[in-house]
Coordinates of N, CA and C in Angstrom, one line a residue:
X28 N -48.5 -35.1 -69.0 CA -47.7 -35.0 -67.8 C -46.7 -33.8 -68.0
X29 N -46.7 -32.9 -67.1 CA -45.9 -31.7 -67.2 C -44.4 -32.0 -67.0
X30 N -43.6 -31.1 -67.6 CA -42.1 -31.2 -67.4 C -41.7 -30.8 -66.0
X31 N -40.7 -31.6 -65.5 CA -40.2 -31.3 -64.2 C -39.3 -30.0 -64.3
X32 N -39.6 -29.1 -63.5 CA -38.8 -27.8 -63.5 C -37.4 -28.0 -63.2
X33 N -36.5 -27.5 -64.0 CA -35.0 -27.6 -63.7 C -34.6 -26.6 -62.6
X34 N -33.7 -27.1 -61.8 CA -33.3 -26.1 -60.7 C -32.6 -24.9 -61.3
X35 N -32.9 -23.8 -60.7 CA -32.3 -22.6 -61.2 C -30.9 -22.4 -60.5
X36 N -29.9 -22.3 -61.4 CA -28.5 -22.2 -60.9 C -28.0 -20.7 -61.0
X37 N -27.8 -20.1 -59.9 CA -27.2 -18.8 -59.9 C -25.7 -18.9 -59.9
X38 N -25.1 -18.7 -61.1 CA -23.6 -19.0 -61.1 C -22.9 -17.9 -60.3
X39 N -23.4 -16.7 -60.3 CA -22.7 -15.7 -59.5 C -22.7 -16.0 -58.0
X40 N -23.8 -16.4 -57.5 CA -23.9 -16.8 -56.1 C -23.0 -18.0 -55.8
X41 N -23.0 -19.0 -56.8 CA -22.2 -20.2 -56.6 C -20.7 -19.8 -56.5
X42 N -20.3 -18.8 -57.3 CA -18.9 -18.4 -57.2 C -18.6 -17.8 -55.8
X43 N -19.5 -17.0 -55.3 CA -19.3 -16.4 -54.0 C -19.2 -17.4 -52.9
X44 N -20.1 -18.4 -53.0 CA -20.1 -19.5 -52.0 C -18.8 -20.3 -52.0
X45 N -18.3 -20.5 -53.3 CA -17.0 -21.3 -53.4 C -15.9 -20.5 -52.8
X46 N -15.9 -19.1 -53.0 CA -14.8 -18.3 -52.5 C -14.9 -18.2 -51.0
X47 N -16.1 -18.3 -50.4 CA -16.2 -18.1 -49.0 C -15.9 -19.4 -48.2
X48 N -15.8 -20.5 -48.9 CA -15.5 -21.8 -48.2 C -14.1 -21.7 -47.6
X49 N -13.9 -22.4 -46.5 CA -12.5 -22.4 -45.9 C -11.5 -23.0 -46.8
X50 N -10.4 -22.5 -46.9 CA -9.3 -22.9 -47.8 C -8.7 -24.2 -47.4
X51 N -8.9 -24.6 -46.2 CA -8.3 -25.9 -45.7 C -7.0 -25.7 -45.1
X52 N -6.4 -26.8 -44.8 CA -5.1 -26.8 -44.1 C -4.0 -26.1 -44.8
X53 N -4.0 -26.3 -46.2 CA -2.9 -25.7 -46.9 C -2.8 -24.2 -46.8
X54 N -4.0 -23.5 -46.9 CA -4.1 -22.1 -46.7 C -3.7 -21.7 -45.3
X55 N -4.1 -22.5 -44.3 CA -3.7 -22.1 -42.9 C -2.2 -22.2 -42.7
X56 N -1.5 -23.2 -43.3 CA -0.1 -23.3 -43.2 C 0.6 -22.1 -43.9
X57 N 0.0 -21.8 -45.1 CA 0.6 -20.7 -45.9 C 0.6 -19.4 -45.1
X58 N -0.6 -19.1 -44.4 CA -0.7 -17.9 -43.7 C 0.2 -17.9 -42.5
X59 N 0.4 -19.0 -41.8 CA 1.3 -19.1 -40.7 C 2.7 -18.9 -41.1
X60 N 3.1 -19.5 -42.3 CA 4.5 -19.3 -42.8 C 4.7 -17.8 -43.2
X61 N 3.7 -17.2 -43.7 CA 3.9 -15.8 -44.1 C 4.1 -14.9 -42.9
X62 N 3.3 -15.2 -41.8 CA 3.5 -14.4 -40.6 C 4.8 -14.6 -40.0
X63 N 5.3 -15.9 -40.0 CA 6.6 -16.2 -39.4 C 7.7 -15.5 -40.2
X64 N 7.5 -15.5 -41.5 CA 8.5 -14.8 -42.4 C 8.6 -13.3 -42.1
X65 N 7.5 -12.7 -41.9 CA 7.4 -11.3 -41.6 C 8.2 -11.0 -40.3
X66 N 7.9 -11.9 -39.3 CA 8.5 -11.7 -37.9 C 10.0 -11.9 -38.1
X67 N 10.4 -12.9 -38.9 CA 11.9 -13.1 -39.0 C 12.6 -12.0 -39.7
X68 N 11.9 -11.4 -40.7 CA 12.5 -10.2 -41.4 C 12.6 -9.0 -40.5
X69 N 11.6 -8.8 -39.6 CA 11.7 -7.7 -38.7 C 12.9 -8.0 -37.7
X70 N 12.9 -9.2 -37.2 CA 14.0 -9.6 -36.2 C 15.4 -9.4 -36.8
X71 N 15.5 -9.6 -38.1 CA 16.8 -9.4 -38.8 C 17.1 -8.0 -39.1
X72 N 16.1 -7.2 -39.5 CA 16.3 -5.8 -39.9 C 16.6 -4.9 -38.8
X73 N 15.9 -5.0 -37.7 CA 16.1 -4.1 -36.5 C 17.5 -4.2 -36.0
X74 N 18.0 -5.4 -35.6 CA 19.4 -5.5 -35.1 C 20.4 -5.0 -36.2
X75 N 20.2 -5.3 -37.5 CA 21.1 -4.9 -38.5 C 21.2 -3.4 -38.6
X76 N 20.1 -2.7 -38.5 CA 20.1 -1.2 -38.5 C 20.7 -0.7 -37.2
X77 N 20.3 -1.2 -36.1 CA 20.8 -0.7 -34.8 C 22.3 -0.9 -34.6
X78 N 22.8 -2.0 -35.2 CA 24.3 -2.2 -35.1 C 25.1 -1.0 -35.7
X79 N 24.6 -0.5 -36.9 CA 25.3 0.6 -37.5 C 25.1 1.9 -36.6
X80 N 24.0 2.0 -36.0 CA 23.7 3.2 -35.1 C 24.6 3.1 -33.9
X81 N 24.9 1.9 -33.4 CA 25.7 1.8 -32.2 C 27.2 1.8 -32.4
X82 N 27.7 1.9 -33.6 CA 29.1 1.9 -33.8 C 29.8 3.2 -33.2
X83 N 29.3 4.4 -33.3 CA 30.0 5.5 -32.8 C 30.1 5.5 -31.3
X84 N 31.2 5.9 -30.7 CA 31.5 5.8 -29.3 C 30.5 6.8 -28.5
X85 N 30.0 7.8 -29.1 CA 29.1 8.7 -28.4 C 27.7 8.2 -28.2
X86 N 27.4 7.0 -28.8 CA 26.1 6.4 -28.7 C 26.1 5.5 -27.5
X87 N 25.1 5.5 -26.6 CA 25.1 4.7 -25.4 C 23.9 3.8 -25.5
X88 N 24.0 2.6 -26.0 CA 22.9 1.6 -26.2 C 22.4 1.2 -24.8
X89 N 21.1 0.8 -24.8 CA 20.5 0.1 -23.7 C 20.1 -1.3 -24.0
X90 N 20.0 -2.1 -23.0 CA 19.6 -3.5 -23.2 C 18.1 -3.7 -23.2
X91 N 17.7 -4.9 -23.6 CA 16.3 -5.2 -23.6 C 15.8 -5.3 -22.1
X92 N 16.6 -5.8 -21.2 CA 16.3 -5.9 -19.8 C 16.1 -4.5 -19.2
X93 N 16.9 -3.5 -19.7 CA 16.7 -2.2 -19.2 C 15.4 -1.6 -19.7
X94 N 15.1 -1.9 -20.9 CA 13.8 -1.4 -21.5 C 12.6 -2.0 -20.7
X95 N 12.8 -3.3 -20.4 CA 11.7 -4.0 -19.6 C 11.5 -3.3 -18.3
X96 N 12.6 -2.9 -17.6 CA 12.5 -2.3 -16.3 C 11.9 -0.9 -16.5
X97 N 12.1 -0.2 -17.6 CA 11.4 1.1 -17.8 C 9.9 0.9 -18.0
X98 N 9.6 -0.1 -18.9 CA 8.2 -0.3 -19.2 C 7.4 -0.8 -18.0
X99 N 8.0 -1.5 -17.1 CA 7.3 -2.0 -15.9 C 7.5 -1.1 -14.7
X100 N 8.1 0.1 -15.0 CA 8.3 1.1 -13.9 C 9.2 0.6 -12.8
X101 N 10.1 -0.4 -13.1 CA 10.9 -0.9 -12.0 C 12.1 0.1 -11.8
X102 N 12.5 0.7 -12.8 CA 13.7 1.6 -12.7 C 15.0 0.8 -12.7
X103 N 16.1 1.5 -13.0 CA 17.4 0.9 -12.9 C 18.5 2.0 -12.8
X104 N 19.7 1.5 -12.4 CA 20.8 2.4 -12.3 C 21.8 2.0 -13.3
X105 N 22.1 2.9 -14.2 CA 23.2 2.7 -15.2 C 23.9 4.0 -15.5
X106 N 25.2 4.0 -15.4 CA 26.0 5.2 -15.7 C 27.0 4.8 -16.7
X107 N 26.8 5.3 -17.9 CA 27.7 4.9 -19.0 C 29.1 5.5 -18.7
X108 N 30.1 4.7 -19.0 CA 31.5 5.1 -18.8 C 32.3 4.6 -20.0
X109 N 33.2 5.4 -20.5 CA 34.1 5.0 -21.6 C 35.0 3.8 -21.1
X110 N 35.4 3.0 -22.0 CA 36.3 1.9 -21.6 C 37.6 2.4 -21.2
X111 N 37.9 3.7 -21.6 CA 39.2 4.3 -21.2 C 39.1 4.6 -19.7
X112 N 37.9 4.7 -19.1 CA 37.7 5.0 -17.7 C 37.4 3.8 -16.9
X113 N 37.7 2.6 -17.4 CA 37.5 1.4 -16.7 C 38.9 0.8 -16.4
X114 N 39.1 0.3 -15.2 CA 40.4 -0.3 -14.9 C 40.6 -1.4 -15.8
X115 N 41.8 -1.4 -16.5 CA 42.1 -2.5 -17.5 C 41.9 -3.9 -16.9
X116 N 42.2 -4.1 -15.6 CA 42.1 -5.4 -15.0 C 40.7 -5.9 -15.0
X117 N 39.7 -5.0 -15.1 CA 38.3 -5.5 -15.2 C 38.0 -6.2 -16.5
X118 N 38.4 -5.5 -17.6 CA 38.1 -6.2 -18.9 C 38.9 -7.5 -19.0
X119 N 40.2 -7.5 -18.5 CA 41.0 -8.7 -18.5 C 40.3 -9.8 -17.8
X120 N 39.8 -9.5 -16.6 CA 39.1 -10.5 -15.8 C 37.9 -11.0 -16.4
X121 N 37.1 -10.2 -17.0 CA 35.9 -10.6 -17.7 C 36.2 -11.5 -18.9
X122 N 37.2 -11.2 -19.6 CA 37.6 -12.1 -20.8 C 38.1 -13.4 -20.2
X123 N 38.9 -13.4 -19.2 CA 39.4 -14.7 -18.7 C 38.3 -15.5 -18.0
X124 N 37.3 -14.9 -17.6 CA 36.2 -15.6 -16.9 C 35.1 -16.0 -17.9
X125 N 34.8 -15.2 -18.9 CA 33.7 -15.4 -19.7 C 34.0 -16.0 -21.1
X126 N 35.2 -15.6 -21.7 CA 35.4 -15.9 -23.1 C 36.9 -15.7 -23.4
X127 N 37.7 -16.7 -23.0 CA 39.1 -16.6 -23.2 C 39.6 -16.4 -24.6
X128 N 38.8 -16.8 -25.6 CA 39.2 -16.6 -27.0 C 38.6 -15.3 -27.6
X129 N 38.1 -14.4 -26.8 CA 37.4 -13.2 -27.3 C 38.2 -12.5 -28.4
X130 N 39.5 -12.3 -28.2 CA 40.3 -11.6 -29.1 C 40.6 -12.3 -30.4
X131 N 40.2 -13.6 -30.5 CA 40.7 -14.4 -31.6 C 39.5 -14.9 -32.5
X132 N 38.3 -15.1 -31.9 CA 37.2 -15.6 -32.7 C 36.5 -14.5 -33.4
X133 N 35.5 -14.9 -34.2 CA 34.7 -13.9 -35.0 C 33.3 -13.8 -34.6
X134 N 33.2 -13.7 -33.3 CA 31.8 -13.6 -32.7 C 31.3 -14.9 -32.1
X135 N 31.7 -16.0 -32.7 CA 31.3 -17.4 -32.2 C 32.6 -18.2 -32.0
X136 N 32.8 -18.8 -30.9 CA 33.9 -19.7 -30.7 C 33.5 -21.1 -31.2
X137 N 34.0 -21.4 -32.4 CA 33.6 -22.6 -33.1 C 34.1 -23.9 -32.4
X138 N 35.2 -23.8 -31.7 CA 35.7 -24.9 -31.0 C 34.8 -25.3 -29.8
X139 N 34.4 -24.2 -29.0 CA 33.5 -24.5 -27.9 C 32.1 -24.9 -28.4
X140 N 31.7 -24.3 -29.5 CA 30.4 -24.7 -30.0 C 30.4 -26.2 -30.5
X141 N 31.5 -26.6 -31.1 CA 31.6 -28.0 -31.5 C 31.5 -28.9 -30.3
X142 N 32.2 -28.5 -29.2 CA 32.2 -29.3 -28.0 C 30.8 -29.5 -27.5
X143 N 30.0 -28.4 -27.5 CA 28.6 -28.5 -27.0 C 27.8 -29.4 -27.9
X144 N 27.9 -29.3 -29.2 CA 27.1 -30.1 -30.1 C 27.5 -31.6 -29.9
X145 N 28.8 -31.9 -29.7 CA 29.2 -33.3 -29.5 C 28.7 -33.8 -28.2
X146 N 28.7 -33.0 -27.2 CA 28.1 -33.4 -25.9 C 26.6 -33.7 -26.0
X147 N 25.9 -32.8 -26.7 CA 24.5 -33.0 -26.9 C 24.2 -34.3 -27.7
X148 N 25.0 -34.5 -28.7 CA 24.7 -35.7 -29.5 C 25.0 -37.0 -28.8
X149 N 25.9 -37.0 -27.8 CA 26.2 -38.2 -27.1 C 25.4 -38.3 -25.8
X150 N 24.5 -37.3 -25.6 CA 23.6 -37.4 -24.4 C 24.2 -36.9 -23.2
X151 N 25.3 -36.2 -23.2 CA 25.9 -35.7 -22.0 C 25.4 -34.3 -21.7
X152 N 25.6 -33.9 -20.5 CA 25.2 -32.5 -20.1 C 26.1 -31.5 -20.8
X153 N 25.4 -30.5 -21.4 CA 26.2 -29.5 -22.2 C 26.7 -28.4 -21.4
X154 N 27.8 -27.8 -21.7 CA 28.3 -26.7 -21.0 C 28.0 -25.4 -21.9
X155 N 28.2 -24.3 -21.3 CA 27.9 -23.1 -22.0 C 29.0 -22.8 -23.1
X156 N 28.6 -22.2 -24.2 CA 29.5 -21.8 -25.3 C 29.3 -20.4 -25.7
X157 N 28.6 -19.6 -24.9 CA 28.3 -18.2 -25.2 C 29.5 -17.3 -25.1
X158 N 29.8 -16.6 -26.2 CA 30.9 -15.7 -26.2 C 30.4 -14.3 -25.7
X159 N 31.4 -13.4 -25.4 CA 31.0 -12.1 -25.0 C 30.2 -11.4 -26.1
X160 N 30.6 -11.6 -27.3 CA 29.8 -11.0 -28.4 C 28.4 -11.5 -28.5
X161 N 28.2 -12.8 -28.3 CA 26.9 -13.4 -28.2 C 26.1 -12.9 -27.1
X162 N 26.7 -12.7 -25.9 CA 26.0 -12.1 -24.8 C 25.6 -10.7 -25.0
X163 N 26.5 -10.0 -25.7 CA 26.2 -8.6 -26.1 C 25.0 -8.4 -27.0
X164 N 25.0 -9.2 -28.1 CA 23.8 -9.1 -29.0 C 22.5 -9.6 -28.3
X165 N 22.6 -10.6 -27.4 CA 21.5 -11.1 -26.7 C 20.9 -10.0 -25.8
X166 N 21.8 -9.3 -25.1 CA 21.4 -8.2 -24.2 C 20.8 -7.0 -24.9
X167 N 21.4 -6.8 -26.1 CA 21.0 -5.6 -26.9 C 19.6 -5.8 -27.6
X168 N 19.5 -7.0 -28.2 CA 18.4 -7.2 -29.2 C 17.4 -8.3 -28.9
X169 N 17.8 -9.3 -28.0 CA 17.0 -10.5 -27.9 C 16.5 -10.6 -26.5
X170 N 16.0 -11.8 -26.1 CA 15.4 -12.1 -24.9 C 16.2 -13.2 -24.1
X171 N 15.9 -13.3 -22.9 CA 16.6 -14.4 -22.1 C 15.8 -15.7 -22.1
X172 N 14.6 -15.7 -21.7 CA 13.7 -16.9 -21.6 C 12.3 -16.4 -21.9
X173 N 11.4 -17.3 -22.3 CA 11.7 -18.7 -22.7 C 12.2 -18.8 -24.2
X174 N 12.0 -20.0 -24.8 CA 12.4 -20.2 -26.2 C 13.9 -19.9 -26.4
X175 N 14.7 -20.5 -25.5 CA 16.1 -20.3 -25.5 C 16.7 -20.8 -26.8
X176 N 16.2 -22.0 -27.3 CA 16.8 -22.6 -28.5 C 16.5 -21.7 -29.7
X177 N 15.3 -21.1 -29.9 CA 15.0 -20.2 -31.0 C 15.9 -19.0 -30.9
X178 N 16.1 -18.5 -29.7 CA 17.0 -17.3 -29.5 C 18.4 -17.6 -30.0
X179 N 18.9 -18.8 -29.7 CA 20.3 -19.2 -30.0 C 20.4 -19.2 -31.6
X180 N 19.4 -19.7 -32.3 CA 19.5 -19.8 -33.7 C 19.6 -18.4 -34.3
X181 N 19.0 -17.4 -33.7 CA 19.1 -16.0 -34.2 C 20.4 -15.4 -33.7
X182 N 20.8 -15.8 -32.5 CA 21.9 -15.2 -31.8 C 23.3 -15.5 -32.5
X183 N 23.4 -16.7 -33.1 CA 24.7 -17.0 -33.7 C 25.1 -16.2 -34.9
X184 N 24.2 -16.1 -35.9 CA 24.6 -15.3 -37.1 C 24.6 -13.8 -36.7
X185 N 23.8 -13.4 -35.8 CA 23.8 -12.0 -35.3 C 25.2 -11.6 -34.7
X186 N 25.7 -12.6 -33.9 CA 27.0 -12.3 -33.3 C 28.1 -12.2 -34.3
X187 N 28.1 -13.0 -35.3 CA 29.1 -13.0 -36.4 C 29.0 -11.6 -37.1
X188 N 27.8 -11.2 -37.4 CA 27.5 -9.9 -38.1 C 28.0 -8.7 -37.2
X189 N 27.7 -8.8 -35.9 CA 28.1 -7.7 -35.0 C 29.6 -7.6 -34.9
X190 N 30.2 -8.8 -34.8 CA 31.7 -8.8 -34.7 C 32.4 -8.3 -35.9
X191 N 31.7 -8.5 -37.1 CA 32.3 -8.1 -38.4 C 32.3 -6.6 -38.5
X192 N 31.4 -5.9 -37.9 CA 31.2 -4.5 -38.0 C 31.9 -3.7 -36.9
X193 N 31.9 -4.3 -35.7 CA 32.4 -3.6 -34.5 C 33.8 -4.0 -34.2
X194 N 34.6 -3.1 -33.6 CA 35.9 -3.4 -33.1 C 35.7 -4.2 -31.8
X195 N 36.7 -5.0 -31.4 CA 36.6 -5.8 -30.2 C 36.5 -4.8 -29.0
X196 N 37.2 -3.7 -29.1 CA 37.2 -2.8 -28.0 C 35.8 -2.1 -27.8
X197 N 35.2 -1.8 -28.9 CA 33.8 -1.3 -28.8 C 32.8 -2.3 -28.3
X198 N 33.0 -3.6 -28.8 CA 32.1 -4.6 -28.2 C 32.2 -4.7 -26.7
X199 N 33.5 -4.7 -26.3 CA 33.7 -4.8 -24.8 C 33.1 -3.6 -24.1
X200 N 33.3 -2.4 -24.7 CA 32.7 -1.2 -24.0 C 31.2 -1.3 -23.9
X201 N 30.6 -1.8 -24.9 CA 29.1 -1.9 -24.9 C 28.7 -3.0 -23.8
X202 N 29.4 -4.1 -23.9 CA 29.0 -5.2 -23.0 C 29.2 -4.7 -21.5
X203 N 30.3 -4.1 -21.2 CA 30.5 -3.7 -19.8 C 29.5 -2.6 -19.3
X204 N 28.9 -1.9 -20.3 CA 27.9 -0.9 -19.9 C 26.5 -1.4 -19.9
X205 N 26.2 -2.6 -20.4 CA 24.8 -3.1 -20.4 C 24.7 -4.4 -19.6
X206 N 25.8 -5.0 -19.2 CA 25.7 -6.2 -18.4 C 25.0 -5.9 -17.1
X207 N 24.3 -6.9 -16.6 CA 23.6 -6.8 -15.3 C 24.4 -7.3 -14.2
X208 N 24.5 -6.5 -13.1 CA 25.3 -6.9 -12.0 C 24.5 -6.9 -10.7
X209 N 23.3 -7.2 -10.8 CA 22.4 -7.2 -9.7 C 21.0 -6.6 -10.1
X210 N 20.0 -6.8 -9.2 CA 18.7 -6.3 -9.6 C 18.7 -4.8 -9.9
X211 N 18.4 -4.4 -11.1 CA 18.4 -3.0 -11.5 C 19.7 -2.4 -11.6
X212 N 20.8 -3.1 -11.5 CA 22.2 -2.6 -11.6 C 22.8 -3.0 -12.9
X213 N 23.0 -2.0 -13.8 CA 23.5 -2.3 -15.1 C 24.8 -1.5 -15.4
X214 N 25.7 -2.1 -16.0 CA 26.9 -1.4 -16.3 C 28.0 -1.4 -15.2
X215 N 29.2 -1.4 -15.6 CA 30.3 -1.5 -14.7 C 30.4 -0.3 -13.7
X216 N 30.1 0.9 -14.1 CA 30.2 2.0 -13.2 C 29.2 1.9 -12.1
X217 N 28.0 1.6 -12.4 CA 27.0 1.5 -11.4 C 27.3 0.3 -10.5
X218 N 27.8 -0.8 -11.1 CA 28.1 -2.0 -10.3 C 29.3 -1.7 -9.3
X219 N 30.3 -1.1 -9.8 CA 31.5 -0.8 -8.9 C 31.1 0.1 -7.8
X220 N 30.2 1.1 -8.0 CA 29.8 2.0 -6.9 C 28.9 1.3 -6.0
X221 N 28.0 0.4 -6.5 CA 27.0 -0.3 -5.7 C 27.6 -1.3 -4.8
X222 N 28.5 -2.1 -5.4 CA 29.1 -3.2 -4.6 C 30.3 -2.9 -3.8
X223 N 31.1 -1.9 -4.3 CA 32.4 -1.6 -3.6 C 32.6 -0.1 -3.3
X224 N 31.7 0.8 -3.7 CA 31.8 2.2 -3.3 C 32.9 2.9 -4.0
X225 N 33.4 2.4 -5.2 CA 34.5 3.0 -5.9 C 34.0 3.2 -7.4
X226 N 34.8 4.0 -8.1 CA 34.5 4.1 -9.6 C 35.1 2.9 -10.3
X227 N 34.6 2.7 -11.5 CA 35.1 1.6 -12.3 C 36.6 1.8 -12.6
X228 N 37.1 3.0 -12.6 CA 38.5 3.3 -12.9 C 39.4 2.8 -11.8
X229 N 38.8 2.8 -10.6 CA 39.6 2.5 -9.4 C 39.4 1.1 -8.8
X230 N 38.9 0.2 -9.6 CA 38.7 -1.2 -9.1 C 40.0 -1.9 -8.9
X231 N 40.1 -2.6 -7.8 CA 41.3 -3.4 -7.6 C 41.2 -4.7 -8.4
X232 N 42.3 -5.5 -8.4 CA 42.3 -6.8 -9.0 C 41.3 -7.7 -8.4
X233 N 41.2 -7.7 -7.1 CA 40.3 -8.6 -6.4 C 38.8 -8.2 -6.7
X234 N 38.5 -6.9 -6.7 CA 37.2 -6.5 -7.0 C 36.8 -6.8 -8.4
X235 N 37.7 -6.6 -9.3 CA 37.5 -6.9 -10.7 C 37.2 -8.4 -10.9
X236 N 37.9 -9.2 -10.2 CA 37.7 -10.7 -10.4 C 36.3 -11.1 -9.8
X237 N 36.0 -10.5 -8.7 CA 34.7 -10.8 -8.1 C 33.5 -10.4 -9.0
X238 N 33.6 -9.2 -9.6 CA 32.6 -8.7 -10.5 C 32.5 -9.6 -11.7
X239 N 33.7 -10.1 -12.2 CA 33.7 -11.0 -13.4 C 33.0 -12.3 -13.1
X240 N 33.3 -12.9 -12.0 CA 32.7 -14.3 -11.7 C 31.2 -14.2 -11.3
X241 N 30.8 -13.0 -11.1 CA 29.3 -12.8 -10.7 C 28.5 -12.8 -12.0
X242 N 29.1 -12.5 -13.2 CA 28.3 -12.3 -14.4 C 27.4 -13.4 -14.8
X243 N 27.8 -14.7 -14.7 CA 26.8 -15.7 -15.1 C 25.5 -15.8 -14.4
X244 N 25.5 -15.3 -13.2 CA 24.2 -15.2 -12.4 C 24.2 -14.1 -11.4
X245 N 24.1 -12.8 -11.9 CA 24.2 -11.7 -11.1 C 23.1 -11.5 -10.0
X246 N 22.1 -12.2 -10.2 CA 21.0 -12.1 -9.2 C 21.3 -12.8 -7.9
X247 N 21.9 -14.0 -8.1 CA 22.2 -14.8 -6.9 C 23.7 -14.7 -6.4
X248 N 24.6 -14.2 -7.3 CA 26.0 -14.1 -7.0 C 26.2 -12.6 -6.6
X249 N 26.6 -12.3 -5.4 CA 26.8 -11.0 -5.0 C 28.3 -10.7 -4.8
X250 N 28.9 -10.0 -5.7 CA 30.3 -9.7 -5.6 C 30.7 -8.9 -4.3
X251 N 29.8 -8.1 -3.8 CA 30.1 -7.4 -2.6 C 30.0 -8.2 -1.3
X252 N 29.3 -9.3 -1.4 CA 29.2 -10.2 -0.2 C 29.4 -11.7 -0.7
X253 N 30.6 -12.0 -1.2 CA 30.9 -13.3 -1.8 C 30.9 -14.4 -0.8
X254 N 30.4 -15.6 -1.2 CA 30.5 -16.8 -0.3 C 31.8 -17.5 -0.7
X255 N 32.1 -18.6 0.0 CA 33.4 -19.3 -0.2 C 33.6 -19.7 -1.7
X256 N 32.5 -20.2 -2.3 CA 32.6 -20.6 -3.7 C 33.0 -19.5 -4.6
X257 N 32.3 -18.4 -4.4 CA 32.6 -17.2 -5.3 C 34.0 -16.7 -5.0
X258 N 34.5 -16.7 -3.8 CA 35.8 -16.3 -3.5 C 36.9 -17.2 -4.2
X259 N 36.6 -18.5 -4.2 CA 37.6 -19.4 -4.9 C 37.6 -19.1 -6.4
X260 N 36.4 -18.9 -7.0 CA 36.4 -18.6 -8.4 C 37.2 -17.3 -8.7
X261 N 36.9 -16.3 -7.8 CA 37.6 -15.0 -8.0 C 39.1 -15.1 -7.9
X262 N 39.6 -16.0 -7.0 CA 41.0 -16.2 -6.9 C 41.6 -16.8 -8.2
X263 N 40.9 -17.7 -8.7 CA 41.3 -18.4 -10.0 C 41.4 -17.3 -11.1
X264 N 40.3 -16.5 -11.3 CA 40.3 -15.5 -12.3 C 41.3 -14.4 -12.1
X265 N 41.6 -14.1 -10.9 CA 42.6 -13.1 -10.6 C 43.9 -13.6 -11.0
X266 N 44.3 -14.8 -10.8 CA 45.5 -15.4 -11.3 C 45.6 -15.4 -12.8
X267 N 44.5 -15.8 -13.4 CA 44.5 -15.9 -14.9 C 44.6 -14.5 -15.5
X268 N 43.9 -13.5 -14.9 CA 44.0 -12.2 -15.5 C 45.4 -11.6 -15.4
X269 N 46.1 -11.9 -14.3 CA 47.5 -11.4 -14.2 C 48.5 -12.0 -15.2
X270 N 48.1 -13.1 -15.8 CA 48.9 -13.8 -16.8 C 48.2 -13.8 -18.2
X271 N 47.3 -12.9 -18.4 CA 46.5 -13.0 -19.6 C 47.2 -12.6 -20.9
X272 N 48.1 -11.7 -20.8 CA 49.0 -11.3 -22.0 C 48.2 -11.1 -23.3
X273 N 48.6 -11.9 -24.3 CA 48.0 -11.7 -25.6 C 46.5 -12.0 -25.7
X274 N 46.0 -12.7 -24.7 CA 44.6 -13.1 -24.7 C 43.7 -11.8 -24.6
X275 N 44.2 -10.8 -24.0 CA 43.4 -9.5 -23.8 C 44.0 -8.4 -24.6
X276 N 44.9 -8.7 -25.6 CA 45.5 -7.6 -26.3 C 44.6 -6.7 -27.1
X277 N 43.4 -7.3 -27.5 CA 42.5 -6.5 -28.4 C 41.7 -5.4 -27.7
X278 N 41.8 -5.4 -26.3 CA 41.0 -4.4 -25.6 C 42.0 -3.4 -24.8
X279 N 43.3 -3.7 -24.8 CA 44.2 -2.9 -24.1 C 45.0 -1.9 -25.1

């Protein structure tokens, strides 16, 4: 009776087969984490470098919304203006409307942020805690929607970094020149001319207050044609701005 032939094992082919097998779930997770890490590094490096480039007053940054309008051929109106050529009452009104502690915090208002966290933990409706610095870095480097929570996680440390390098006056100058005040209307000079037919330097107290209270939702809030609610808010901000004193000292 003959010997049964032993199977021939090609060790080289066996090694190739083993290498070609799917790595399984662990390898997939590792690849996903590596891609996420690369994206996070890019998201961190780009704003860090651009912040240094935006420090000189002769540099005129643009927002991500303005870039979107360019890419989609929508076009926009923005006329950069020095903060020296903006009526002081406008900056005062924006601070009193948007971020009363702007001159005192370091990019993030920890008191307001704690209040939001406490409200969220107790199941209550949360209020906004976004500072002018946070809004500035969002407009310059980030996106509005969707993934708002992810954006906030990036926005907080970025605002602290931005505030550490920039003067408050420069932050305000950039913010006033990239803020949206209507569809395709960016910056205070374009907004003042579009809504009131005057330059930013010649804005009245009332006009400044109306522009300030329009900022939270510039698409639906029209400072040039304010409804009763917007007029009431403007009256409140107008009074606050007239008594702002030390609250606005960092920009005057």
